[in-house]
Amino acid sequence: MRTRVVGVRRACDRFGSDSGPLRSELRCSVGVEAFLTLAKAELTWLYVEPARHRQGIGRVLLCHVLEAGDSARIECTVPAGNDNARALYESAGFVVVETKAGKLAGNERFAATGHVMEWHRP
């Protein structure tokens, strides 16, 4: 598994100049308040600090994965009930292919349900 935050700047070039508010926010946030991890063709974590939600940071991180990755297909699992995350992925072209119920990985005492989503390179 590798953490991908290097190169996010390239993915957010479309958001304006270096002095733009989103660019500045990303410089302060990436690696501290926002991160993503990839394992092969699976997006395992895309996290943005709740205080930074609805500012476009998650979208920039996701765009980076889709633009910089070399996989024809990327999979992720979104916890049931996380409608904002599901909407973000769907807006980028991900579709739900399966819903799974089971135990929370790493803390098997808790039941969890998640939507397995896939994105295919056009």
PDB file of C-alpha atoms in Angstrom:
ATOM      1  CA  MET A   1       0.000   0.000   0.000  1.00  0.00           C
ATOM      2  CA  ARG A   2       1.327   3.439  -0.763  1.00  0.00           C
ATOM      3  CA  THR A   3       0.212   6.865   0.300  1.00  0.00           C
ATOM      4  CA  ARG A   4      -0.285   9.243  -2.610  1.00  0.00           C
ATOM      5  CA  VAL A   5      -0.166  12.922  -1.833  1.00  0.00           C
ATOM      6  CA  VAL A   6       2.755  13.856  -4.046  1.00  0.00           C
ATOM      7  CA  GLY A   7       1.470  15.215  -7.312  1.00  0.00           C
ATOM      8  CA  VAL A   8      -1.855  16.498  -6.004  1.00  0.00           C
ATOM      9  CA  ARG A   9      -0.729  19.932  -7.135  1.00  0.00           C
ATOM     10  CA  ARG A  10      -0.853  18.768 -10.751  1.00  0.00           C
ATOM     11  CA  ALA A  11      -4.390  17.459 -10.265  1.00  0.00           C
ATOM     12  CA  CYS A  12      -5.594  20.757  -8.842  1.00  0.00           C
ATOM     13  CA  ASP A  13      -4.059  23.052 -11.472  1.00  0.00           C
ATOM     14  CA  ARG A  14      -7.525  23.634 -12.889  1.00  0.00           C
ATOM     15  CA  PHE A  15      -8.597  25.345  -9.647  1.00  0.00           C
ATOM     16  CA  GLY A  16      -6.636  28.516 -10.279  1.00  0.00           C
ATOM     17  CA  SER A  17      -3.391  30.208  -9.415  1.00  0.00           C
ATOM     18  CA  ASP A  18      -1.013  29.355  -6.609  1.00  0.00           C
ATOM     19  CA  SER A  19      -2.605  32.070  -4.520  1.00  0.00           C
ATOM     20  CA  GLY A  20      -6.152  30.727  -4.944  1.00  0.00           C
ATOM     21  CA  PRO A  21      -8.010  29.732  -1.767  1.00  0.00           C
ATOM     22  CA  LEU A  22      -8.346  26.058  -2.654  1.00  0.00           C
ATOM     23  CA  ARG A  23      -4.677  25.694  -3.593  1.00  0.00           C
ATOM     24  CA  SER A  24      -3.643  27.302  -0.294  1.00  0.00           C
ATOM     25  CA  GLU A  25      -5.993  25.057   1.638  1.00  0.00           C
ATOM     26  CA  LEU A  26      -4.558  21.964  -0.005  1.00  0.00           C
ATOM     27  CA  ARG A  27      -1.018  22.945   0.884  1.00  0.00           C
ATOM     28  CA  CYS A  28      -2.033  23.209   4.533  1.00  0.00           C
ATOM     29  CA  SER A  29      -4.259  20.150   4.533  1.00  0.00           C
ATOM     30  CA  VAL A  30      -2.719  17.367   2.494  1.00  0.00           C
ATOM     31  CA  GLY A  31      -0.929  14.899   4.716  1.00  0.00           C
ATOM     32  CA  VAL A  32      -2.298  16.472   7.875  1.00  0.00           C
ATOM     33  CA  GLU A  33      -6.005  16.889   7.375  1.00  0.00           C
ATOM     34  CA  ALA A  34      -6.513  14.971   4.145  1.00  0.00           C
ATOM     35  CA  PHE A  35      -4.974  11.813   2.806  1.00  0.00           C
ATOM     36  CA  LEU A  36      -5.603   8.927   0.497  1.00  0.00           C
ATOM     37  CA  THR A  37      -4.052   5.506   0.117  1.00  0.00           C
ATOM     38  CA  LEU A  38      -3.985   3.082  -2.760  1.00  0.00           C
ATOM     39  CA  ALA A  39      -3.312  -0.625  -2.804  1.00  0.00           C
ATOM     40  CA  LYS A  40      -3.025  -1.950  -6.355  1.00  0.00           C
ATOM     41  CA  ALA A  41      -6.308  -0.915  -8.025  1.00  0.00           C
ATOM     42  CA  GLU A  42      -8.165  -0.304  -4.778  1.00  0.00           C
ATOM     43  CA  LEU A  43      -8.666   3.102  -3.222  1.00  0.00           C
ATOM     44  CA  THR A  44      -8.458   2.033   0.413  1.00  0.00           C
ATOM     45  CA  TRP A  45      -8.809   5.410   2.142  1.00  0.00           C
ATOM     46  CA  LEU A  46      -9.742   8.900   1.068  1.00  0.00           C
ATOM     47  CA  TYR A  47     -10.065  10.988   4.195  1.00  0.00           C
ATOM     48  CA  VAL A  48     -10.634  14.696   4.695  1.00  0.00           C
ATOM     49  CA  GLU A  49     -10.855  16.216   8.165  1.00  0.00           C
ATOM     50  CA  PRO A  50     -14.560  16.976   8.859  1.00  0.00           C
ATOM     51  CA  ALA A  51     -13.813  20.676   9.396  1.00  0.00           C
ATOM     52  CA  ARG A  52     -12.545  20.722   5.777  1.00  0.00           C
ATOM     53  CA  HIS A  53     -15.556  18.975   4.202  1.00  0.00           C
ATOM     54  CA  ARG A  54     -17.404  20.641   1.301  1.00  0.00           C
ATOM     55  CA  GLN A  55     -14.325  22.611   0.184  1.00  0.00           C
ATOM     56  CA  GLY A  56     -13.369  20.491  -2.830  1.00  0.00           C
ATOM     57  CA  ILE A  57     -10.404  18.779  -1.182  1.00  0.00           C
ATOM     58  CA  GLY A  58     -11.815  15.262  -1.510  1.00  0.00           C
ATOM     59  CA  ARG A  59     -12.682  15.890  -5.153  1.00  0.00           C
ATOM     60  CA  VAL A  60      -9.116  17.043  -5.891  1.00  0.00           C
ATOM     61  CA  LEU A  61      -7.646  13.963  -4.205  1.00  0.00           C
ATOM     62  CA  LEU A  62     -10.025  11.686  -6.108  1.00  0.00           C
ATOM     63  CA  CYS A  63      -9.258  13.428  -9.415  1.00  0.00           C
ATOM     64  CA  HIS A  64      -5.566  12.878  -8.746  1.00  0.00           C
ATOM     65  CA  VAL A  65      -6.097   9.149  -8.300  1.00  0.00           C
ATOM     66  CA  LEU A  66      -8.141   8.873 -11.484  1.00  0.00           C
ATOM     67  CA  GLU A  67      -5.818  11.020 -13.611  1.00  0.00           C
ATOM     68  CA  ALA A  68      -2.449   9.831 -12.315  1.00  0.00           C
ATOM     69  CA  GLY A  69      -3.217   6.151 -11.891  1.00  0.00           C
ATOM     70  CA  ASP A  70      -2.495   3.619 -14.590  1.00  0.00           C
ATOM     71  CA  SER A  71      -5.249   1.157 -13.701  1.00  0.00           C
ATOM     72  CA  ALA A  72      -8.120   0.578 -16.101  1.00  0.00           C
ATOM     73  CA  ARG A  73     -10.347  -0.107 -13.089  1.00  0.00           C
ATOM     74  CA  ILE A  74     -10.339   1.192  -9.524  1.00  0.00           C
ATOM     75  CA  GLU A  75     -12.431  -0.206  -6.691  1.00  0.00           C
ATOM     76  CA  CYS A  76     -13.417   1.303  -3.359  1.00  0.00           C
ATOM     77  CA  THR A  77     -15.842   0.472  -0.572  1.00  0.00           C
ATOM     78  CA  VAL A  78     -18.034   3.169   0.952  1.00  0.00           C
ATOM     79  CA  PRO A  79     -19.663   2.509   4.340  1.00  0.00           C
ATOM     80  CA  ALA A  80     -23.452   2.365   4.145  1.00  0.00           C
ATOM     81  CA  GLY A  81     -24.843   5.658   5.390  1.00  0.00           C
ATOM     82  CA  ASN A  82     -21.935   7.773   4.149  1.00  0.00           C
ATOM     83  CA  ASP A  83     -24.097   9.410   1.489  1.00  0.00           C
ATOM     84  CA  ASN A  84     -21.719  12.327   0.878  1.00  0.00           C
ATOM     85  CA  ALA A  85     -18.822  10.004   0.038  1.00  0.00           C
ATOM     86  CA  ARG A  86     -21.014   7.852  -2.170  1.00  0.00           C
ATOM     87  CA  ALA A  87     -22.235  10.959  -4.035  1.00  0.00           C
ATOM     88  CA  LEU A  88     -18.625  12.102  -4.568  1.00  0.00           C
ATOM     89  CA  TYR A  89     -17.628   8.765  -6.066  1.00  0.00           C
ATOM     90  CA  GLU A  90     -20.767   8.572  -8.220  1.00  0.00           C
ATOM     91  CA  SER A  91     -20.107  12.083  -9.554  1.00  0.00           C
ATOM     92  CA  ALA A  92     -16.685  10.833 -10.719  1.00  0.00           C
ATOM     93  CA  GLY A  93     -18.197   7.840 -12.522  1.00  0.00           C
ATOM     94  CA  PHE A  94     -18.033   5.121  -9.862  1.00  0.00           C
ATOM     95  CA  VAL A  95     -21.002   2.734  -9.726  1.00  0.00           C
ATOM     96  CA  VAL A  96     -22.140   0.391  -6.948  1.00  0.00           C
ATOM     97  CA  VAL A  97     -21.487  -3.196  -8.004  1.00  0.00           C
ATOM     98  CA  GLU A  98     -22.193  -4.945  -4.706  1.00  0.00           C
ATOM     99  CA  THR A  99     -23.300  -4.317  -1.137  1.00  0.00           C
ATOM    100  CA  LYS A 100     -21.571  -6.420   1.515  1.00  0.00           C
ATOM    101  CA  ALA A 101     -22.346  -6.958   5.179  1.00  0.00           C
ATOM    102  CA  GLY A 102     -19.811  -8.306   7.636  1.00  0.00           C
ATOM    103  CA  LYS A 103     -17.432  -7.264  10.384  1.00  0.00           C
ATOM    104  CA  LEU A 104     -15.398  -4.073  10.461  1.00  0.00           C
ATOM    105  CA  ALA A 105     -11.863  -4.897   9.327  1.00  0.00           C
ATOM    106  CA  GLY A 106      -9.439  -4.438  12.186  1.00  0.00           C
ATOM    107  CA  ASN A 107     -12.205  -4.366  14.800  1.00  0.00           C
ATOM    108  CA  GLU A 108     -14.275  -7.473  14.202  1.00  0.00           C
ATOM    109  CA  ARG A 109     -16.562  -6.794  17.180  1.00  0.00           C
ATOM    110  CA  PHE A 110     -18.495  -4.324  15.036  1.00  0.00           C
ATOM    111  CA  ALA A 111     -20.838  -5.184  12.191  1.00  0.00           C
ATOM    112  CA  ALA A 112     -20.469  -3.107   9.041  1.00  0.00           C
ATOM    113  CA  THR A 113     -22.169  -2.765   5.682  1.00  0.00           C
ATOM    114  CA  GLY A 114     -20.424  -1.255   2.692  1.00  0.00           C
ATOM    115  CA  HIS A 115     -21.086  -0.517  -0.962  1.00  0.00           C
ATOM    116  CA  VAL A 116     -18.376  -1.825  -3.272  1.00  0.00           C
ATOM    117  CA  MET A 117     -17.963   0.734  -6.056  1.00  0.00           C
ATOM    118  CA  GLU A 118     -15.979   0.523  -9.295  1.00  0.00           C
ATOM    119  CA  TRP A 119     -14.637   3.071 -11.743  1.00  0.00           C
ATOM    120  CA  HIS A 120     -13.522   2.138 -15.254  1.00  0.00           C
ATOM    121  CA  ARG A 121     -11.192   4.295 -17.316  1.00  0.00           C
ATOM    122  CA  PRO A 122     -13.064   5.660 -20.354  1.00  0.00           C
TER     123      PRO A 122
END
